[in-house]
């Protein structure tokens, strides 16, 4: 599964900010940490703001902070803002989808989509952040970056 | 159900109480699974009174039954859920569970 650039930007920003909800970070600080385009990230942060996942803080030391519910918001909630996840061969049929082979391929793709959707809808922001600590405990020798 | 799974032969039916009031349960057992997988703990039912959810009851039940599985000597716990049961799947993931190496397949017996 390959996510679009905007989606990856959004996930990095949401997870970085949610790792410390009291902290405010500028788009540039987040962009520098994850080697992202700060212009692109600024646009993504505006979309995340409209979705209620982050909020901008004005004034000195201002920036962005996480404003969602980390126990409830899932990876799916972030991804659906930027990806057309409902696009499938039933809703948006493409040439060939109405043939026997097209329909059989469609069923295979729907099976993959169903598992992907179930996975993304069940991983909350908090659980993903916790998994970083579990990975560190399980692989203490691995060099992992603090979010 | 309680008699069948109440702590016999690797079967566990644990309940949670608060002020002598029933507030939750978890059921599981140690079993060997298909295609040569070694015995592991299986959780197949979990419930918490909606009035006390998000209070850590399910986490305590999960930790308790995992402790029971460990005492028997298995080092893995598994469960199986409908792919759209996001509530329970979120809970199990919050306990550190993740997708494993098995996938469930099925077929209608009336299909060709």
Short mmCIF file of C-alpha atoms in Angstrom, two decimals:
data_model
loop_
_atom_site.label_atom_id
_atom_site.label_comp_id
_atom_site.label_asym_id
_atom_site.label_seq_id
_atom_site.Cartn_x
_atom_site.Cartn_y
_atom_site.Cartn_z
CA UNK A 1 0.00 0.00 0.00
CA UNK A 2 1.52 3.30 -1.11
CA UNK A 3 0.25 6.47 0.50
CA UNK A 4 0.27 9.81 -1.28
CA UNK A 5 2.77 12.46 -0.18
CA UNK A 6 0.09 14.59 1.47
CA UNK A 7 -1.12 11.61 3.49
CA UNK A 8 2.37 10.82 4.72
CA UNK A 9 2.88 14.48 5.65
CA UNK A 10 -0.40 14.42 7.57
CA UNK A 11 0.42 11.23 9.44
CA UNK A 12 3.86 12.49 10.45
CA UNK A 13 2.41 15.80 11.60
CA UNK A 14 -0.50 14.31 13.55
CA UNK A 15 1.65 11.69 15.25
CA UNK A 16 4.44 14.13 16.06
CA UNK A 17 2.02 16.63 17.57
CA UNK A 18 -0.04 13.97 19.38
CA UNK A 19 3.09 12.56 21.03
CA UNK A 20 3.03 15.68 23.22
CA UNK A 21 -0.36 17.44 22.98
CA UNK A 22 0.80 20.38 25.12
CA UNK A 23 3.64 21.22 22.77
CA UNK A 24 3.36 23.61 19.85
CA UNK A 25 5.48 23.14 16.77
CA UNK A 26 5.77 25.17 13.59
CA UNK A 27 5.30 23.59 10.18
CA UNK A 28 9.00 24.17 9.54
CA UNK A 29 10.04 22.28 12.68
CA UNK A 30 7.95 19.26 11.71
CA UNK A 31 9.04 19.46 8.07
CA UNK A 32 12.72 19.57 9.03
CA UNK A 33 12.43 16.56 11.33
CA UNK A 34 10.82 14.36 8.68
CA UNK A 35 12.47 15.84 5.57
CA UNK A 36 9.19 17.16 4.20
CA UNK A 37 8.43 20.22 2.11
CA UNK A 38 7.36 22.92 4.59
CA UNK A 39 5.11 24.54 1.97
CA UNK A 40 3.39 21.26 1.31
CA UNK A 41 3.10 20.53 5.02
CA UNK A 42 1.60 23.97 5.71
CA UNK A 43 -1.22 23.19 3.28
CA UNK A 44 -1.71 19.75 4.83
CA UNK A 45 -1.87 21.28 8.32
CA UNK A 46 -4.66 23.59 7.17
CA UNK A 47 -6.63 20.54 5.99
CA UNK A 48 -5.96 18.80 9.32
CA UNK A 49 -7.14 21.93 11.11
CA UNK A 50 -10.43 21.91 9.21
CA UNK A 51 -10.84 18.26 10.25
CA UNK A 52 -10.31 19.19 13.91
CA UNK A 53 -7.17 17.12 14.34
CA UNK A 54 -4.78 20.03 14.85
CA UNK A 55 -5.20 23.68 15.78
CA UNK A 56 -2.99 26.65 15.10
CA UNK A 57 -1.78 28.77 17.97
CA UNK A 58 -1.05 32.41 17.20
CA UNK A 59 1.52 34.68 18.77
CA UNK A 60 5.06 34.23 20.03
CA UNK A 61 5.93 30.56 20.30
CA UNK A 62 2.86 29.78 18.25
CA UNK A 63 2.54 26.91 15.86
CA UNK A 64 0.37 23.86 15.72
CA UNK A 65 -0.76 21.44 18.38
CA UNK A 66 -2.82 18.27 18.38
CA UNK A 67 -6.48 18.91 19.12
CA UNK A 68 -8.07 15.54 18.40
CA UNK A 69 -8.88 12.65 20.70
CA UNK A 70 -5.89 10.31 20.46
CA UNK A 71 -7.86 7.46 22.00
CA UNK A 72 -10.58 7.73 19.37
CA UNK A 73 -8.98 9.14 16.21
CA UNK A 74 -7.59 6.41 13.98
CA UNK A 75 -5.12 6.28 11.12
CA UNK A 76 -8.16 5.96 8.86
CA UNK A 77 -9.49 9.31 10.10
CA UNK A 78 -6.30 10.99 8.90
CA UNK A 79 -5.90 9.06 5.67
CA UNK A 80 -9.48 9.57 4.49
CA UNK A 81 -8.89 13.33 4.36
CA UNK A 82 -6.30 12.91 1.61
CA UNK A 83 -7.03 9.59 -0.09
CA UNK A 84 -10.05 8.55 -2.14
CA UNK A 85 -10.53 5.42 -0.08
CA UNK A 86 -14.05 4.78 -1.24
CA UNK A 87 -12.94 4.44 -4.83
CA UNK A 88 -13.58 0.88 -5.89
CA UNK A 89 -14.82 -0.87 -8.98
CA UNK A 90 -18.44 -0.87 -7.82
CA UNK A 91 -18.67 2.85 -7.09
CA UNK A 92 -16.30 4.07 -9.79
CA UNK A 93 -16.15 1.35 -12.44
CA UNK A 94 -13.36 1.54 -14.98
CA UNK A 95 -13.27 0.06 -18.49
CA UNK A 96 -13.25 -3.72 -18.27
CA UNK A 97 -14.75 -3.92 -14.79
CA UNK A 98 -18.04 -5.19 -16.22
CA UNK A 99 -16.41 -8.27 -17.77
CA UNK A 100 -16.07 -11.66 -16.02
CA UNK A 101 -12.35 -11.10 -15.47
CA UNK A 102 -12.94 -7.52 -14.36
CA UNK A 103 -15.49 -8.64 -11.78
CA UNK A 104 -13.22 -11.40 -10.47
CA UNK A 105 -10.36 -8.90 -10.15
CA UNK A 106 -12.75 -6.50 -8.43
CA UNK A 107 -13.58 -9.14 -5.79
CA UNK A 108 -9.88 -9.71 -5.10
CA UNK A 109 -9.27 -5.96 -4.75
CA UNK A 110 -12.28 -5.59 -2.45
CA UNK A 111 -10.90 -8.33 -0.18
CA UNK A 112 -7.62 -6.42 0.14
CA UNK A 113 -9.45 -3.12 0.70
CA UNK A 114 -11.62 -4.68 3.40
CA UNK A 115 -8.60 -5.86 5.39
CA UNK A 116 -6.76 -2.57 4.88
CA UNK A 117 -9.77 -0.56 6.00
CA UNK A 118 -10.31 -2.76 9.08
CA UNK A 119 -6.65 -2.37 10.02
CA UNK A 120 -6.56 1.40 9.58
CA UNK A 121 -9.86 1.90 11.39
CA UNK A 122 -8.68 -0.06 14.41
CA UNK A 123 -5.30 1.60 14.99
CA UNK A 124 -5.80 4.74 17.04
CA UNK A 125 -3.26 7.53 17.25
CA UNK A 126 -2.58 6.56 20.86
CA UNK A 127 -2.06 2.89 19.97
CA UNK A 128 0.37 3.78 17.19
CA UNK A 129 2.37 5.98 19.55
CA UNK A 130 2.37 3.19 22.15
CA UNK A 131 3.65 0.75 19.52
CA UNK A 132 6.81 2.84 19.25
CA UNK A 133 7.54 2.09 22.91
CA UNK A 134 6.65 -1.60 22.50
CA UNK A 135 9.06 -1.83 19.57
CA UNK A 136 11.80 -0.21 21.64
CA UNK A 137 11.22 -2.67 24.48
CA UNK A 138 11.22 -5.63 22.13
CA UNK A 139 14.22 -4.48 20.14
CA UNK A 140 16.34 -2.49 22.59
CA UNK A 141 19.27 -2.53 20.22
CA UNK A 142 17.32 -0.88 17.42
CA UNK A 143 18.00 2.78 16.91
CA UNK A 144 14.62 4.46 16.79
CA UNK A 145 13.90 8.15 16.76
CA UNK A 146 11.79 9.77 19.43
CA UNK A 147 8.58 11.07 17.87
CA UNK B 1 -20.64 -21.49 29.96
CA UNK B 2 -18.97 -20.61 33.24
CA UNK B 3 -18.88 -24.27 34.28
CA UNK B 4 -17.43 -25.27 30.92
CA UNK B 5 -14.69 -22.65 30.89
CA UNK B 6 -14.24 -21.86 34.56
CA UNK B 7 -10.56 -22.60 34.94
CA UNK B 8 -10.44 -26.20 33.76
CA UNK B 9 -7.98 -27.82 31.35
CA UNK B 10 -6.54 -24.54 30.16
CA UNK B 11 -9.93 -22.87 29.90
CA UNK B 12 -10.62 -19.58 31.64
CA UNK B 13 -13.75 -17.57 32.30
CA UNK B 14 -12.73 -14.52 34.30
CA UNK B 15 -15.17 -11.95 35.58
CA UNK B 16 -14.65 -8.44 36.89
CA UNK B 17 -16.61 -7.10 39.82
CA UNK B 18 -16.84 -3.69 41.44
CA UNK B 19 -18.67 -3.30 44.75
CA UNK B 20 -19.92 -6.87 44.33
CA UNK B 21 -21.50 -5.92 41.01
CA UNK B 22 -20.64 -7.75 37.78
CA UNK B 23 -19.00 -5.35 35.31
CA UNK B 24 -17.18 -7.49 32.80
CA UNK B 25 -15.88 -10.85 31.63
CA UNK B 26 -13.34 -12.48 29.38
CA UNK B 27 -13.26 -16.08 28.12
CA UNK B 28 -10.37 -17.94 26.57
CA UNK B 29 -8.47 -21.17 26.43
CA UNK B 30 -5.17 -22.67 25.45
CA UNK B 31 -5.45 -24.69 22.28
CA UNK B 32 -3.38 -25.94 19.39
CA UNK B 33 -4.46 -24.49 16.10
CA UNK B 34 -4.48 -25.59 12.49
CA UNK B 35 -1.58 -26.32 10.18
CA UNK B 36 0.98 -27.09 12.83
CA UNK B 37 0.82 -23.88 14.84
CA UNK B 38 1.95 -24.51 18.42
CA UNK B 39 -0.55 -24.19 21.30
CA UNK B 40 -1.37 -20.62 22.24
CA UNK B 41 -3.88 -18.71 24.30
CA UNK B 42 -7.11 -17.88 22.48
CA UNK B 43 -9.51 -15.18 23.59
CA UNK B 44 -12.96 -15.58 22.12
CA UNK B 45 -15.28 -13.44 24.21
CA UNK B 46 -14.93 -10.16 26.05
CA UNK B 47 -17.51 -7.81 27.45
CA UNK B 48 -17.59 -4.79 29.74
CA UNK B 49 -20.60 -2.95 31.16
CA UNK B 50 -21.00 0.15 28.92
CA UNK B 51 -21.32 2.33 32.03
CA UNK B 52 -17.75 1.56 33.11
CA UNK B 53 -16.00 1.47 29.73
CA UNK B 54 -12.76 3.42 29.27
CA UNK B 55 -12.02 2.71 32.93
CA UNK B 56 -9.39 0.03 32.39
CA UNK B 57 -11.64 -2.95 33.18
CA UNK B 58 -11.04 -4.72 29.86
CA UNK B 59 -7.30 -4.08 30.15
CA UNK B 60 -7.26 -5.73 33.60
CA UNK B 61 -9.23 -8.70 32.28
CA UNK B 62 -6.88 -9.01 29.30
CA UNK B 63 -3.80 -8.84 31.51
CA UNK B 64 -5.28 -11.41 33.88
CA UNK B 65 -6.11 -13.98 31.24
CA UNK B 66 -2.70 -13.47 29.60
CA UNK B 67 -1.18 -14.18 33.01
CA UNK B 68 -3.16 -17.42 33.17
CA UNK B 69 -1.96 -18.40 29.70
CA UNK B 70 1.63 -17.69 30.70
CA UNK B 71 1.29 -19.88 33.79
CA UNK B 72 0.39 -22.78 31.52
CA UNK B 73 3.53 -22.14 29.49
CA UNK B 74 2.33 -20.63 26.22
CA UNK B 75 3.98 -17.47 24.98
CA UNK B 76 1.43 -16.19 22.45
CA UNK B 77 -2.16 -14.97 22.66
CA UNK B 78 -4.47 -14.75 19.66
CA UNK B 79 -8.01 -13.81 18.84
CA UNK B 80 -10.20 -13.56 15.75
CA UNK B 81 -12.70 -10.81 15.03
CA UNK B 82 -14.95 -9.65 12.22
CA UNK B 83 -12.93 -7.25 10.08
CA UNK B 84 -15.51 -4.51 10.73
CA UNK B 85 -15.56 -4.94 14.52
CA UNK B 86 -13.49 -1.80 15.00
CA UNK B 87 -14.36 -1.37 18.68
CA UNK B 88 -12.97 -4.70 19.81
CA UNK B 89 -10.14 -4.63 17.30
CA UNK B 90 -9.07 -1.21 18.57
CA UNK B 91 -9.08 -2.56 22.10
CA UNK B 92 -6.94 -5.59 21.29
CA UNK B 93 -4.52 -3.44 19.31
CA UNK B 94 -4.28 -1.05 22.26
CA UNK B 95 -3.06 -4.05 24.26
CA UNK B 96 -0.24 -4.62 21.78
CA UNK B 97 -1.87 -7.24 19.55
CA UNK B 98 -1.38 -6.95 15.79
CA UNK B 99 -2.08 -8.86 12.62
CA UNK B 100 -0.49 -12.30 12.68
CA UNK B 101 0.71 -14.76 10.06
CA UNK B 102 -2.64 -16.55 9.63
CA UNK B 103 -5.57 -15.44 7.53
CA UNK B 104 -9.10 -16.76 7.80
CA UNK B 105 -10.65 -18.14 4.59
CA UNK B 106 -14.18 -19.34 4.01
CA UNK B 107 -16.56 -20.64 1.38
CA UNK B 108 -20.29 -21.14 1.18
CA UNK B 109 -20.90 -24.88 1.01
CA UNK B 110 -23.52 -24.28 -1.63
CA UNK B 111 -20.99 -22.61 -3.95
CA UNK B 112 -19.57 -24.60 -6.86
#
